[in-house]
Structures are given as C-alpha cells and as structure tokens.
Short mmCIF file of C-alpha atoms and ligand atoms in Angstrom, two decimals:
data_model
loop_
_atom_site.label_atom_id
_atom_site.label_comp_id
_atom_site.label_asym_id
_atom_site.label_seq_id
_atom_site.Cartn_x
_atom_site.Cartn_y
_atom_site.Cartn_z
CA MET A 53 -17.59 -17.12 18.68
CA GLY A 54 -17.60 -18.89 15.33
CA THR A 55 -14.30 -19.79 13.77
CA ALA A 56 -13.33 -17.85 10.66
CA SER A 57 -14.03 -19.69 7.44
CA THR A 58 -12.12 -19.77 4.20
CA ARG A 59 -13.02 -19.56 0.52
CA SER A 60 -11.45 -21.90 -1.98
CA LEU A 61 -8.20 -20.38 -3.27
CA PRO A 62 -9.36 -20.14 -6.93
CA GLU A 63 -12.18 -17.90 -5.72
CA VAL A 64 -9.73 -15.29 -4.47
CA LEU A 65 -6.62 -15.81 -6.56
CA GLU A 66 -6.03 -16.43 -10.26
CA THR A 67 -2.62 -17.87 -11.07
CA LEU A 68 -1.10 -16.86 -14.42
CA ASP A 69 2.20 -18.14 -15.66
CA ALA A 70 3.87 -15.08 -17.15
CA ILE A 71 7.66 -15.19 -16.97
CA ALA A 72 8.57 -11.99 -18.82
CA TRP A 73 7.44 -8.44 -18.08
CA ASP A 74 7.26 -7.55 -21.77
CA SER A 75 5.08 -10.47 -22.85
CA PRO A 76 2.51 -11.30 -20.20
CA ALA A 77 -0.12 -12.47 -22.66
CA ALA A 78 1.67 -15.42 -24.20
CA THR A 79 -1.45 -17.53 -23.59
CA ASN A 80 -5.13 -16.80 -24.22
CA MET A 81 -5.60 -15.43 -20.70
CA VAL A 82 -6.12 -11.75 -21.55
CA GLN A 83 -9.92 -11.72 -21.50
CA SER A 84 -10.24 -13.63 -18.25
CA ALA A 85 -7.48 -11.61 -16.58
CA VAL A 86 -9.54 -8.42 -16.77
CA ALA A 87 -12.74 -10.14 -15.70
CA ALA A 88 -11.05 -11.85 -12.74
CA LEU A 89 -9.49 -8.58 -11.60
CA GLU A 90 -12.77 -6.70 -11.85
CA ASP A 91 -14.45 -9.49 -9.86
CA GLY A 92 -11.99 -8.76 -7.05
CA LYS A 93 -9.55 -11.59 -7.56
CA VAL A 94 -5.81 -11.25 -7.19
CA LEU A 95 -3.86 -12.02 -10.37
CA TYR A 96 -0.83 -13.95 -9.20
CA PHE A 97 2.33 -14.46 -11.26
CA PRO A 98 4.48 -16.90 -9.30
CA ARG A 99 7.50 -16.72 -11.62
CA LEU A 100 7.47 -13.06 -12.58
CA ALA A 101 10.40 -11.52 -10.72
CA PHE A 102 11.55 -7.92 -10.73
CA SER A 103 15.33 -7.87 -11.04
CA THR A 104 17.31 -5.26 -9.21
CA LEU A 105 20.87 -4.43 -10.23
CA PRO A 106 23.86 -5.50 -8.10
CA PRO A 107 24.58 -1.93 -6.86
CA GLU A 108 20.92 -1.65 -5.79
CA LYS A 109 21.10 -4.58 -3.35
CA ARG A 110 22.45 -2.27 -0.65
CA PHE A 111 19.09 -0.47 -0.53
CA PHE A 112 17.48 -3.62 0.86
CA SER A 113 17.74 -2.22 4.37
CA PRO A 114 15.31 -0.27 6.57
CA ALA A 115 18.15 2.25 7.07
CA PHE A 116 17.25 3.90 3.73
CA ALA A 117 13.65 4.57 4.75
CA ASP A 118 12.56 7.45 6.94
CA GLU A 119 11.71 5.87 10.32
CA LYS A 120 8.23 7.38 10.47
CA ALA A 121 7.25 6.34 6.96
CA LYS A 122 6.19 2.85 5.97
CA ASN A 123 7.94 3.07 2.64
CA ILE A 124 10.02 5.06 0.20
CA SER A 125 7.85 6.61 -2.48
CA PHE A 126 8.40 7.96 -5.96
CA ASP A 127 6.22 10.11 -8.16
CA PRO A 128 6.66 9.01 -11.80
CA ALA A 129 5.19 12.31 -13.00
CA THR A 130 7.77 14.53 -11.28
CA GLY A 131 10.59 12.11 -10.44
CA GLN A 132 10.39 13.18 -6.80
CA VAL A 133 11.48 10.66 -4.12
CA ARG A 134 10.02 10.89 -0.62
CA HIS A 135 10.90 9.32 2.72
CA ALA A 136 14.31 8.05 1.58
CA VAL A 137 17.39 8.62 3.71
CA GLY A 138 20.87 8.71 2.15
CA THR A 139 23.46 10.70 0.23
CA PRO A 140 22.42 12.54 -2.93
CA GLU A 141 23.97 9.65 -4.89
CA ASP A 142 21.88 7.11 -2.93
CA ILE A 143 18.69 9.09 -3.50
CA SER A 144 19.37 9.36 -7.21
CA ALA A 145 20.07 5.61 -7.47
CA ILE A 146 16.88 4.86 -5.49
CA SER A 147 15.00 7.15 -7.84
CA SER A 148 16.25 5.25 -10.92
CA MET A 149 15.39 1.92 -9.31
CA LEU A 150 11.84 3.06 -8.57
CA LYS A 151 11.45 4.60 -12.02
CA ARG A 152 12.47 1.26 -13.53
CA PHE A 153 9.83 -0.55 -11.46
CA HIS A 154 7.21 1.95 -12.59
CA ASP A 155 8.14 1.63 -16.27
CA THR A 156 8.26 -2.18 -16.04
CA ALA A 157 4.93 -2.47 -14.23
CA ARG A 158 3.27 0.01 -16.58
CA GLN A 159 4.39 -1.83 -19.68
CA PHE A 160 3.22 -5.11 -18.17
CA VAL A 161 -0.23 -3.81 -17.28
CA THR A 162 -0.57 -2.15 -20.69
CA VAL A 163 -0.05 -5.46 -22.49
CA LEU A 164 -1.89 -7.63 -19.95
CA LEU A 165 -4.93 -5.34 -19.75
CA PRO A 166 -5.17 -3.64 -23.15
CA GLN A 167 -8.71 -2.45 -22.31
CA TYR A 168 -7.20 -0.06 -19.77
CA ALA A 169 -4.09 0.92 -21.70
CA GLY A 170 -5.15 4.30 -23.03
CA ARG A 171 -6.86 5.31 -19.77
CA LEU A 172 -4.27 4.15 -17.23
CA GLN A 173 -2.92 6.85 -14.94
CA SER A 174 0.28 6.22 -12.97
CA GLY A 175 0.17 6.96 -9.26
CA ARG A 176 2.98 6.56 -6.75
CA THR A 177 5.65 3.88 -6.86
CA SER A 178 6.88 2.51 -3.54
CA PHE A 179 9.71 0.43 -2.14
CA ARG A 180 9.07 -1.16 1.27
CA PRO A 181 12.31 -2.23 2.95
CA VAL A 182 10.84 -2.31 6.47
CA GLU A 183 9.63 -5.59 8.02
CA VAL A 184 5.83 -5.52 8.30
CA GLN A 185 5.56 -7.85 11.28
CA GLY A 186 5.78 -6.28 14.74
CA ARG A 187 5.03 -2.71 13.66
CA LYS A 188 3.09 -0.75 16.27
CA LEU A 189 0.43 1.33 14.56
CA SER A 190 -3.00 2.68 15.38
CA ALA A 191 -5.83 0.46 14.09
CA ARG A 192 -6.59 2.89 11.26
CA LYS A 193 -3.02 2.80 9.98
CA ASP A 194 -2.51 -0.90 10.63
CA ASP A 195 -2.44 -2.70 7.27
CA SER A 196 -2.25 -6.06 9.07
CA ARG A 197 -6.00 -5.65 9.59
CA LEU A 198 -8.26 -6.48 6.66
CA HIS A 199 -9.32 -3.39 4.73
CA VAL A 200 -10.12 -1.95 1.33
CA ASP A 201 -7.85 0.91 0.27
CA ALA A 202 -9.03 4.51 0.55
CA PHE A 203 -6.60 7.41 0.83
CA PRO A 204 -7.49 10.30 3.16
CA SER A 205 -5.63 12.95 1.14
CA THR A 206 -6.27 11.59 -2.37
CA PRO A 207 -10.00 11.39 -3.13
CA THR A 208 -10.69 9.27 -6.23
CA ALA A 209 -14.39 10.02 -6.80
CA GLY A 210 -14.78 6.37 -7.81
CA THR A 211 -11.70 5.95 -10.01
CA ARG A 212 -10.25 2.49 -9.39
CA ILE A 213 -7.03 1.79 -7.49
CA LEU A 214 -5.05 -0.93 -9.27
CA ARG A 215 -1.79 -2.05 -7.66
CA VAL A 216 1.13 -4.16 -8.83
CA PHE A 217 3.26 -5.79 -6.10
CA SER A 218 6.61 -7.60 -6.47
CA ASN A 219 8.28 -9.40 -3.60
CA VAL A 220 12.06 -9.01 -3.96
CA ASN A 221 13.10 -10.42 -0.58
CA PRO A 222 16.63 -11.85 -0.94
CA GLU A 223 16.32 -14.22 2.05
CA GLY A 224 13.40 -16.37 0.93
CA ARG A 225 10.84 -14.46 3.00
CA GLY A 226 7.31 -14.42 1.62
CA ARG A 227 4.90 -11.49 1.76
CA ASP A 228 2.22 -12.85 4.08
CA TRP A 229 -1.24 -11.59 3.18
CA LEU A 230 -4.82 -12.18 4.18
CA LEU A 231 -7.62 -11.88 1.63
CA GLY A 232 -11.06 -11.22 3.06
CA ALA A 233 -14.72 -11.19 2.12
CA PRO A 234 -16.16 -10.06 -1.25
CA PHE A 235 -16.78 -6.31 -1.53
CA GLU A 236 -20.56 -6.73 -1.67
CA ASP A 237 -20.43 -8.32 1.80
CA VAL A 238 -18.14 -5.57 3.13
CA ALA A 239 -20.40 -2.88 1.73
CA ARG A 240 -23.57 -4.45 3.09
CA GLN A 241 -22.04 -4.78 6.54
CA PHE A 242 -20.27 -1.43 6.89
CA ALA A 243 -21.96 1.14 4.62
CA PRO A 244 -25.10 1.38 6.82
CA ARG A 245 -22.90 2.31 9.80
CA VAL A 246 -21.34 5.33 8.08
CA ARG A 247 -22.67 8.74 9.11
CA PRO A 248 -23.19 11.29 6.33
CA GLN A 249 -20.38 13.69 5.55
CA MET A 250 -20.59 16.94 7.54
CA PRO A 251 -21.98 19.71 5.37
CA GLY A 252 -19.13 21.89 4.14
CA SER A 253 -16.35 19.57 5.33
CA ALA A 254 -15.40 18.40 1.83
CA TRP A 255 -15.05 22.01 0.74
CA LEU A 256 -13.05 22.84 3.89
CA PHE A 257 -10.61 19.87 3.62
CA ASN A 258 -9.91 20.90 0.06
CA ALA A 259 -9.57 24.60 0.89
CA ILE A 260 -7.00 23.95 3.66
CA GLY A 261 -5.09 21.48 1.48
CA ALA A 262 -5.94 18.37 3.56
CA THR A 263 -7.21 16.76 0.37
CA LYS A 264 -5.90 17.15 -3.18
CA SER A 265 -9.40 17.53 -4.57
CA ARG A 266 -12.91 17.65 -3.17
CA ARG A 267 -13.82 14.59 -1.08
CA THR A 268 -16.96 13.13 -2.68
CA ALA A 269 -19.71 11.17 -0.91
CA TYR A 270 -18.02 8.07 -2.34
CA ASP A 271 -14.65 8.97 -0.81
CA HIS A 272 -16.29 9.71 2.53
CA LEU A 273 -18.04 6.35 2.48
CA MET A 274 -14.92 4.40 1.45
CA LEU A 275 -12.71 6.09 4.03
CA ASN A 276 -15.20 5.31 6.77
CA ILE A 277 -15.61 1.71 5.60
CA HIS A 278 -11.80 1.38 5.63
CA ASP A 279 -11.60 2.68 9.20
CA ALA A 280 -14.62 0.77 10.49
CA MET A 281 -13.31 -2.54 9.13
CA LYS A 282 -9.92 -2.05 10.78
CA GLN A 283 -11.42 -0.93 14.09
CA ASP A 284 -13.82 -3.87 14.41
CA ASP A 285 -11.93 -6.61 16.26
CA THR A 286 -14.82 -9.06 16.10
CA TYR A 287 -15.11 -8.57 12.34
CA GLN A 288 -11.36 -9.09 11.91
CA ALA A 289 -11.49 -12.32 13.91
CA GLN A 290 -14.61 -13.81 12.41
CA VAL A 291 -14.77 -12.72 8.77
CA VAL A 292 -14.08 -15.24 6.03
CA LYS A 293 -10.41 -15.03 5.07
CA ASN A 294 -7.63 -16.78 3.20
CA ASP A 295 -3.98 -16.52 4.06
CA PHE A 296 -1.47 -16.58 1.26
CA SER A 297 2.27 -15.97 1.26
CA PHE A 298 3.57 -14.44 -1.97
CA PRO A 299 7.06 -15.85 -2.39
CA PRO A 300 10.14 -13.85 -3.37
CA GLY A 301 10.37 -13.61 -7.15
CA SER A 302 6.61 -13.36 -7.54
CA THR A 303 4.31 -10.54 -8.63
CA TRP A 304 0.60 -9.94 -8.06
CA ILE A 305 -1.96 -7.40 -9.26
CA VAL A 306 -5.17 -6.43 -7.50
CA PHE A 307 -7.81 -3.71 -7.33
CA THR A 308 -7.15 -2.86 -3.67
CA ASP A 309 -10.19 -0.56 -3.45
CA LYS A 310 -12.43 -3.62 -3.86
CA THR A 311 -10.48 -6.60 -2.55
CA SER A 312 -10.18 -6.89 1.25
CA HIS A 313 -6.54 -7.44 2.07
CA ALA A 314 -4.01 -7.28 4.89
CA ALA A 315 -0.24 -7.67 5.09
CA LEU A 316 0.90 -9.66 8.12
CA GLY A 317 4.59 -9.99 7.41
CA GLY A 318 7.37 -9.63 4.90
CA GLN A 319 10.15 -7.27 3.91
CA HIS A 320 11.40 -5.77 0.66
CA LEU A 321 8.54 -5.17 -1.70
CA PHE A 322 7.95 -2.97 -4.74
CA GLU A 323 4.50 -1.57 -5.37
CA GLN A 324 3.06 0.51 -8.21
CA THR A 325 -0.30 2.24 -7.98
CA PHE A 326 -2.37 2.92 -11.11
CA TYR A 327 -5.71 4.66 -11.43
CA VAL A 328 -8.32 3.29 -13.83
CA PRO A 329 -11.48 5.28 -14.66
CA VAL A 330 -14.70 3.36 -14.06
CA GLU A 331 -15.71 3.91 -17.71
CA ALA A 332 -12.57 2.06 -18.86
CA MET A 333 -13.67 -1.11 -17.08
CA LEU A 334 -14.89 -4.13 -19.01
CA ASP A 335 -17.88 -4.11 -16.64
CA PRO A 336 -18.31 -0.78 -14.82
CA SER A 337 -21.13 -2.24 -12.72
CA LYS A 338 -18.43 -4.13 -10.78
CA ALA A 339 -16.80 -0.91 -9.52
CA PRO A 340 -17.15 -0.22 -5.77
CA ILE A 341 -18.84 3.11 -6.53
CA ARG A 342 -21.54 1.40 -8.61
CA ILE A 343 -22.02 -1.32 -5.98
CA LEU A 344 -22.35 1.28 -3.21
CA GLU A 345 -24.72 3.37 -5.33
CA ARG A 346 -26.95 0.34 -5.85
CA LEU A 347 -26.92 -0.44 -2.12
CA THR A 348 -27.50 3.11 -0.88
CA GLY A 349 -29.78 4.22 -3.69
CA SER A 350 -27.87 7.46 -4.15
CA VAL A 351 -25.42 9.02 -6.59
CA LEU A 352 -22.06 9.14 -4.82
CA ALA A 353 -19.86 11.31 -7.07
C1 LIG B 96 -1.53 -2.86 1.92
O1 LIG B 96 -1.71 -2.41 0.79
O2 LIG B 96 -2.45 -2.83 2.74
C2 LIG B 96 -0.19 -3.43 2.35
C3 LIG B 96 0.40 -4.27 1.29
C4 LIG B 96 1.82 -4.71 1.61
O3 LIG B 96 2.63 -3.85 2.00
O4 LIG B 96 2.13 -5.88 1.44
FE1 LIG B 97 -4.01 -1.68 1.63
#
C-alpha cells in the first residue's frame, strides 16, 4: 500500500483577503477568482466572517436540528424552513437568520463573480449545528469520505453547483476538510465503472416524484461516481489529498460538483448553494459535463 500523497496548497486553495461581504473585489483579483474556481480550486477568505445577532446565538445547538437530518435548510424562493425543531418564534427567527445568510452570500458572489451575476440561481441555504465527527452513516451518505456532489433528487443536467461556506463556531473549532484529486483524475478512474442507466428509469423516477426533473445521463454518471468514490476504501486511503481546517470566522467558495471534498469534523456552519449554467462559465470546457463528454465520447444531457 502506497502512502497518500499531497498537492501543494496553492494548487487546491486560493487565499483572498476580503474582509467585507459587500466589497469582495477591493483588489484586482476578480479575473483570477473565476478562473481558479472553474479550475476546481477553493477560494478561501480567512477573515470574512458571517455575523449572527446576539439572540441567534442560542441556535448554535444540535437541539434545534431534526435528529435524522444533517442540517436545517431554508428555501430562499419560498421562505420554507425544513428540519428545524422549536417554537414558532424559534422557527421564524431561524428563517430570518438563514435568509440573511442567503442574501449576504448572494450579494458577495454577485460582486466577486460578475460573470455569473445575471445567471446565478439560488438553491438551498443550510445551517449545520451538529458535530460532523463521530456521525454513523452509510458510506453513500458519509461526507467524511472524499466525493464530488451529486444530488439524487435534484438532477442538474450539467448545471454547476457552487457553494459558499462560513464557519461560525463560537469555540474556536475549525471545519476540518479533505480536498482530493483533480476532477479529470476522478472521472478517468470512476466513469468507466459506471453501468448505463436502465432504460425508462429516468422517466419512472420523475413520474413517481423521486426526482424533481428527468435524471439525465450526466446525472446518472455523477451520482454513480459520487457513490463509487465513497464506497471504495482503497481509493479513500490512497488518493492524493490535502487536509485543511477552515477556522471560525472564515468563508470559502467552491464548485463542489468538480472539487473532491470531505468534511471530517466541525460544528456550526452556514452553507449556501447556487446553480450556475455551464454557458455562464468563463470557460465552459472546464465543466464536469464537458470533461465527461470528452472522456466518454457521448452527449450527456
Ligand atoms: C459536504 O459538502 O460534503 C460537507 C461539507 C461540510 O458540511 O463541511
Ligand atoms: Fe459534499
């Protein structure tokens, strides 16, 4: 067994010194920020903290999250909160807190990545008050194993998944992550193992409401790559990886459908998901769907 190797940190993480959510582009970093993100790097803002209000501090407890769920989620489009436990007043305060994170993250991304601004679609917002370490989950649900994101019920047909994370831990606890191999390597290793989608299954999943839209060949491939990565213990042990602990008061942005990542530990995190159409990218050829299409020689959506 070979020992796992590491890439140099600048290969996986780009540090940018924004200190205010409303003016991320105080330097000339805008051009390179987009390129770095599309290359699969994490954009890391060590001093960009999301401030919660004093009455919100009480929500920093796993007691407010449904035991079966990993996090409390919020839909910015409808205002609906899911998996939160509390009085109607608590739920409404949690809703405002999550809405504020969404609005803050959206404004930040809009200014930082003006190329995407007009095309950015807001997905779910989440608050994660449950300690990551020590959770017992099946391999497929275990985010402490390196993976690229693919959602079983939300097919994207290639649209990019861009996520903003803010560690708000009040006790100095970092969010401990692993960053894995480049997407091209992941795709080369796992795509050939994926069996074709069963004829009719995409139609069926959609018809019975298991998916929100038709699962494309791309979604099928990504979902299976996600599962196969997590289920391969040898891969997890031997693949090139970097560990990095995002400290409290820091924020990071990453295309989680391309960048292999895992969360090993940490508690109290905000996360905002955005969707970016492939055509809005500075270089669409860097999208996972285009990379997989080149490798498989087929149109995937
Ligand atoms: C993940 O997206 O896999 C988990 C990220 C986290 O909760 O830190
Ligand atoms: Fe993930």
